[in-house]
C-alpha cells in the first residue's frame, strides 16, 4: 500500500534516549528542558529571531486571531486546510474570501483591496504547499489600510523567500509540526513574531497568561507542548536535511515524467527556496481526476484530494463563490511523497497518470 504520506520515524532508541531524559528530570510539560532545547535548535536552523513551540498548528492561529482579529472581518484564502477558516470562525471573526492565483495557488493579492471594508482587521493567508504568498504586495496593502497580517505557514518548514525565512514575514506566522508535516513532533506547532511586544503577548497567551506562578500578564489559554512531544521533535531534528533532500529527489523524479505533460503542476514563486513538502497535480477535469484516482487505488496507491473542498463552500463559512479556487479544488490531487518512497513506485504512479501502463 502506498499512502499519500508516511510519517518519518527516527530510530526508536534515539527517541527513547530523549524520553529517558524527561523521565530522569521527572518533568513532562510546562516548558521543560527538552522544549527549550528544541526551540534553540529550531531558531538556529530556521534562522528566525524567535519561536514559541505550541501544542499544534491550529491554536497559534487562534491566539493570533484573538490578539489581532478584534472580532472583525478577516480577508482569507478559500484554498487551504479547514483549520485556517475554522480558526477565524471559532474566534468570532468573519472570513471574507478572496480568490487564488491560478498558478501559485496562494491568495490573489490583486483582489484583496476590493474585499476590504471598514470592518476588516486582518489578512490571514496560507503559503500553500510551502509556496509563499506575494508577501511584499500583501505587506504594502496591509500598511496602506492599517491591517494586520497573519500567515498560516503550516506547510512551510525550512522555506525561505528572498534569502529570508518565510516565518519572518507578516505580523505573526504559524507552523504545524503534525505527524503528516515535513518536520514533526507527532502533534505540535509554532508561532513566530519579530515584534518583541506582540511576541510577548503571544507567548503568555499560550501559557494561561502567567507572569510567574502567582501573577498574570493577561488572558491566556493552554497552547503548551509536552516534553514527550519535544522528545520526538529532537529525535527527528538531526534527520531534517536528509528528509528534505529525499523529498527533493522524489519531486525531481516526478518532474522528469510530468513536466511537459498535459497536467498543470504547481508553479513556485520566483526567489523561493522551497521545501518539497507536497507534490500536487491538477487535471483538466474532475472526471479525469476521479478516473485516475480509481486506477491508482486499484494498484494500492492512495493519493489525496488536497485541498478539497474549497473552503468558501463549507457549511459554516458563508462564503461567496470563488471560481478559481473551486475549480482547482475539484481537479487537484497530491501524489505520494515521503522519504522512503521507492523510485519504482514513483515511476508506476507517473505511468498510470500518463496512461503508459
Ligand atoms: C496541518 C495544517 C494546519 C493545522 O495544523 P495542526 O497541527 O494539525 O493543528 C493548519 N493549516 C494548514 C494549511 C495545515 O496544512
XYZ file of C-alpha atoms and ligand atoms in Angstrom:
372
model
C 0.000 0.000 0.000
C 1.349 3.412 -0.957
C -0.226 6.234 1.066
C -0.024 9.925 0.193
C 2.351 10.483 3.072
C 4.131 8.477 5.721
C 5.371 9.918 8.990
C 9.160 9.969 9.311
C 10.084 7.937 12.387
C 13.575 8.332 13.827
C 15.330 5.202 15.179
C 13.398 4.214 18.300
C 16.475 4.030 20.549
C 17.217 7.672 19.727
C 13.655 8.653 20.629
C 13.703 6.579 23.832
C 17.001 8.127 24.938
C 15.252 11.509 24.836
C 12.148 10.190 26.603
C 14.535 8.833 29.256
C 15.784 12.368 29.825
C 12.221 13.540 30.512
C 11.850 10.608 32.951
C 15.183 11.454 34.584
C 14.062 15.060 35.029
C 10.654 13.881 36.301
C 9.280 16.708 34.163
C 6.717 16.107 31.439
C 5.369 19.512 30.463
C 5.278 23.248 31.316
C 8.175 24.116 29.050
C 10.818 21.766 30.351
C 14.373 21.410 29.162
C 13.502 19.398 26.028
C 11.071 22.043 24.740
C 13.651 24.762 25.342
C 16.370 22.742 23.650
C 14.159 22.124 20.614
C 13.310 25.837 20.408
C 17.007 26.747 20.481
C 17.810 24.242 17.724
C 14.933 25.443 15.540
C 15.772 29.154 15.938
C 19.268 28.340 14.778
C 18.232 26.028 11.926
C 15.429 28.220 10.610
C 17.371 31.469 11.102
C 14.441 33.209 12.782
C 14.505 35.805 15.532
C 12.146 33.914 17.836
C 9.994 30.791 18.059
C 7.357 29.630 20.527
C 6.554 25.959 20.107
C 2.894 25.074 20.693
C 0.681 22.003 21.076
C -0.431 22.076 17.425
C -0.622 24.351 14.384
C -4.213 25.495 14.937
C -4.004 27.034 18.419
C -1.360 29.574 17.288
C -3.769 30.700 14.539
C -6.461 31.107 17.192
C -4.140 33.039 19.508
C -3.017 35.335 16.675
C -6.641 35.977 15.649
C -7.648 36.572 19.266
C -4.925 39.214 19.631
C -5.166 40.824 16.194
C -8.552 39.965 14.691
C -10.664 42.085 17.055
C -13.884 40.234 16.075
C -13.651 41.806 12.639
C -13.614 40.662 9.047
C -10.569 38.620 8.132
C -9.542 38.504 4.499
C -8.525 34.946 3.786
C -7.927 32.278 1.188
C -10.516 29.641 0.245
C -7.704 27.273 -0.767
C -6.205 25.913 2.455
C -6.812 23.292 5.094
C -10.079 23.759 7.045
C -8.123 24.912 10.135
C -7.494 28.299 8.506
C -11.193 29.151 8.140
C -12.277 27.287 11.282
C -9.868 29.317 13.450
C -11.397 32.553 12.099
C -14.980 31.484 12.808
C -14.025 29.922 16.181
C -12.507 33.232 17.294
C -15.740 35.091 16.430
C -14.309 36.784 13.400
C -15.832 36.687 9.900
C -13.987 35.114 6.990
C -14.068 37.154 3.787
C -12.687 35.066 0.961
C -10.509 36.343 -1.846
C -9.866 34.017 -4.774
C -6.474 32.498 -5.501
C -3.847 32.910 -8.192
C -4.365 30.096 -10.732
C -0.647 29.136 -10.939
C 0.781 29.856 -7.468
C -2.457 28.766 -5.690
C -1.919 31.404 -2.978
C -4.339 34.280 -2.318
C -4.522 36.642 -5.319
C -3.122 39.852 -3.888
C -4.560 41.891 -6.768
C -8.085 41.081 -5.493
C -7.508 41.879 -1.816
C -8.194 45.623 -1.833
C -11.664 45.176 -3.351
C -12.614 42.998 -0.358
C -11.541 45.458 2.344
C -14.344 47.172 4.322
C -14.442 49.318 7.458
C -14.738 46.099 9.472
C -11.618 44.438 8.062
C -8.966 43.924 10.734
C -6.517 41.420 9.286
C -5.401 39.261 6.396
C -4.877 35.541 7.094
C -3.268 33.847 4.118
C -1.694 30.416 3.625
C 1.651 29.666 1.997
C 0.026 26.795 0.115
C 2.198 23.640 -0.152
C 5.065 25.786 1.155
C 4.741 28.155 -1.833
C 4.979 31.709 -0.474
C 2.199 34.255 -0.905
C 3.197 37.528 -2.538
C 4.367 38.767 0.858
C 5.717 42.115 -0.378
C 2.454 43.122 -2.091
C 0.428 41.958 0.915
C 2.658 43.982 3.273
C 2.041 47.184 1.252
C -1.731 46.618 1.161
C -1.764 45.957 4.910
C 0.265 49.068 5.638
C -1.930 51.247 3.410
C -5.143 50.049 5.100
C -3.751 49.570 8.599
C -4.392 45.812 8.687
C -2.544 43.031 10.476
C -1.089 40.114 8.533
C -1.080 36.536 9.794
C 0.438 33.734 7.739
C -0.658 30.145 8.059
C 2.751 28.689 7.239
C 1.800 25.168 8.354
C 3.437 23.722 5.205
C 6.476 25.972 5.165
C 9.097 24.445 7.445
C 12.513 25.380 6.048
C 11.198 27.603 3.228
C 12.949 30.882 2.562
C 11.965 33.754 0.305
C 14.456 36.348 -0.948
C 17.051 34.720 1.292
C 14.969 35.097 4.468
C 12.943 32.536 6.433
C 9.314 32.669 5.297
C 8.373 32.697 9.011
C 9.827 36.219 9.279
C 7.055 37.722 7.134
C 3.756 39.112 8.438
C 2.940 40.207 11.985
C 2.608 36.581 13.052
C 3.466 33.392 11.240
C 2.462 29.917 12.377
C 3.634 26.403 11.560
C 2.354 22.874 12.168
C 4.505 20.022 13.445
C 1.734 17.462 12.929
C 2.890 13.914 12.098
C 1.951 14.408 8.433
C 4.084 17.521 8.081
C 7.699 17.695 6.927
C 9.151 18.254 10.404
C 7.038 16.860 13.222
C 6.571 16.314 16.940
C 3.567 13.933 16.437
C 1.265 16.827 17.373
C 2.777 20.270 17.610
C 3.252 23.631 16.006
C 4.860 27.010 16.428
C 4.353 30.728 16.243
C 6.838 33.304 15.015
C 6.833 37.063 15.528
C 9.565 39.663 15.112
C 7.971 42.403 17.238
C 9.059 41.829 20.871
C 5.890 43.316 22.379
C 3.496 41.199 20.295
C 5.773 38.201 20.721
C 5.468 38.563 24.488
C 1.651 38.611 24.218
C 1.653 35.535 22.003
C 3.959 33.808 24.430
C 1.958 34.435 27.583
C -1.304 33.752 25.735
C -0.160 30.165 25.114
C 0.628 29.700 28.837
C -2.612 30.804 30.567
C -1.341 34.391 30.710
C 1.091 33.522 33.506
C 3.638 36.016 34.789
C 5.387 33.599 37.131
C 3.354 31.139 39.236
C 1.232 33.710 41.084
C 0.590 36.608 38.720
C -0.841 37.150 35.257
C 0.025 39.413 32.345
C -3.404 38.919 30.798
C -5.798 36.408 29.297
C -4.323 33.172 28.113
C -5.171 29.629 27.126
C -3.282 26.332 27.087
C -1.180 26.042 23.943
C 1.796 24.293 25.533
C 3.586 21.311 24.052
C 4.769 18.463 26.284
C 8.282 17.119 26.852
C 7.276 13.822 25.218
C 6.373 15.630 22.001
C 9.548 17.734 22.185
C 11.464 14.441 22.526
C 10.033 13.333 19.170
C 10.997 16.693 17.639
C 14.558 16.418 18.976
C 14.798 12.859 17.626
C 13.564 13.923 14.158
C 15.677 17.099 14.067
C 19.055 15.513 13.097
C 17.343 13.998 10.026
C 15.751 17.157 8.696
C 18.296 17.763 5.918
C 18.001 14.120 4.913
C 14.182 14.392 4.859
C 14.248 17.464 2.624
C 16.949 16.019 0.342
C 14.998 12.767 -0.177
C 11.819 14.692 -0.977
C 13.747 16.804 -3.461
C 14.970 13.649 -5.237
C 11.423 12.298 -5.440
C 9.990 15.600 -6.654
C 12.685 15.774 -9.333
C 11.791 12.266 -10.438
C 8.094 13.209 -10.701
C 9.116 16.273 -12.668
C 11.177 14.205 -15.083
C 7.986 12.395 -16.106
C 5.330 15.061 -15.686
C 6.876 18.317 -16.907
C 5.696 18.746 -20.468
C 2.624 16.523 -19.924
C -0.931 17.877 -20.119
C -1.151 18.177 -16.331
C -0.854 21.504 -14.599
C 1.890 21.498 -11.937
C 2.494 23.834 -9.008
C 4.388 26.965 -10.009
C 6.786 28.005 -7.260
C 7.132 31.763 -6.748
C 10.498 33.079 -8.010
C 13.212 33.692 -5.355
C 11.861 30.880 -3.191
C 13.940 28.162 -1.627
C 11.189 25.546 -1.471
C 10.908 22.550 0.908
C 9.328 19.921 -1.402
C 6.500 19.445 1.075
C 3.773 18.319 -1.374
C 3.517 17.250 -4.988
C 0.156 18.354 -6.394
C -1.030 17.673 -9.936
C -4.016 19.497 -11.458
C -6.096 17.581 -14.007
C -8.173 19.067 -16.816
C -11.466 17.968 -15.226
C -12.839 16.400 -12.053
C -13.878 13.425 -14.177
C -10.285 12.814 -15.222
C -9.165 13.187 -11.587
C -11.698 10.620 -10.344
C -10.731 8.207 -13.114
C -7.016 8.483 -12.241
C -7.761 8.037 -8.519
C -9.657 4.823 -9.179
C -6.842 3.493 -11.385
C -4.261 4.329 -8.705
C -6.409 2.822 -5.946
C -6.657 -0.396 -7.950
C -2.849 -0.553 -7.713
C -2.999 0.092 -3.939
C -1.826 3.686 -4.375
C -3.746 6.228 -2.317
C -3.131 9.864 -3.229
C -5.213 12.548 -1.511
C -7.570 15.226 -2.805
C -5.953 18.168 -1.075
C -7.295 20.764 -0.638
C -10.875 19.791 -1.213
C -13.461 21.229 -0.961
C -12.837 24.927 -1.480
C -13.351 26.493 1.963
C -15.896 29.106 0.822
C -18.306 26.191 0.226
C -18.171 24.551 3.668
C -21.283 24.946 5.829
C -20.005 27.417 8.459
C -18.065 29.780 6.208
C -20.869 31.634 4.373
C -18.520 32.294 1.510
C -19.225 33.939 -1.810
C -18.461 31.817 -4.917
C -14.734 31.575 -5.677
C -14.378 30.497 -9.247
C -10.671 29.681 -9.416
C -10.394 28.054 -6.004
C -13.474 25.881 -6.567
C -12.210 24.846 -9.985
C -8.697 23.973 -8.739
C -10.047 22.206 -5.625
C -12.191 19.945 -7.811
C -9.220 18.917 -10.001
C -6.165 18.774 -7.711
C -4.507 15.646 -6.363
C -1.476 15.378 -4.076
C 0.712 12.455 -5.124
C 2.558 10.233 -2.619
C 5.683 11.918 -1.234
C 7.724 10.699 1.721
C 11.337 9.833 2.495
C 11.300 6.103 1.787
C 9.013 6.176 -1.251
C 10.740 3.941 -3.820
C 11.793 5.141 -7.255
C 9.857 2.261 -8.884
C 6.693 3.419 -7.130
C 7.098 6.960 -8.436
C 7.591 5.555 -11.922
C 4.487 3.382 -11.589
C 2.444 6.387 -10.425
C 3.659 8.504 -13.336
C 2.982 5.723 -15.834
C -0.567 5.436 -14.519
C -1.089 9.177 -14.861
C 0.396 9.181 -18.335
C -1.633 6.063 -19.321
C 1.515 4.123 -20.141
C 0.554 1.037 -18.153
C -1.910 20.981 9.087
C -2.461 22.339 8.835
C -2.970 23.143 9.861
C -3.244 22.629 11.242
O -2.179 22.155 11.905
P -2.411 21.136 13.132
O -1.029 20.992 13.669
O -2.962 19.866 12.561
O -3.323 21.794 14.092
C -3.346 24.453 9.565
N -3.256 24.931 8.319
C -2.789 24.192 7.295
C -2.692 24.793 5.942
C -2.409 22.852 7.514
O -1.996 22.106 6.490
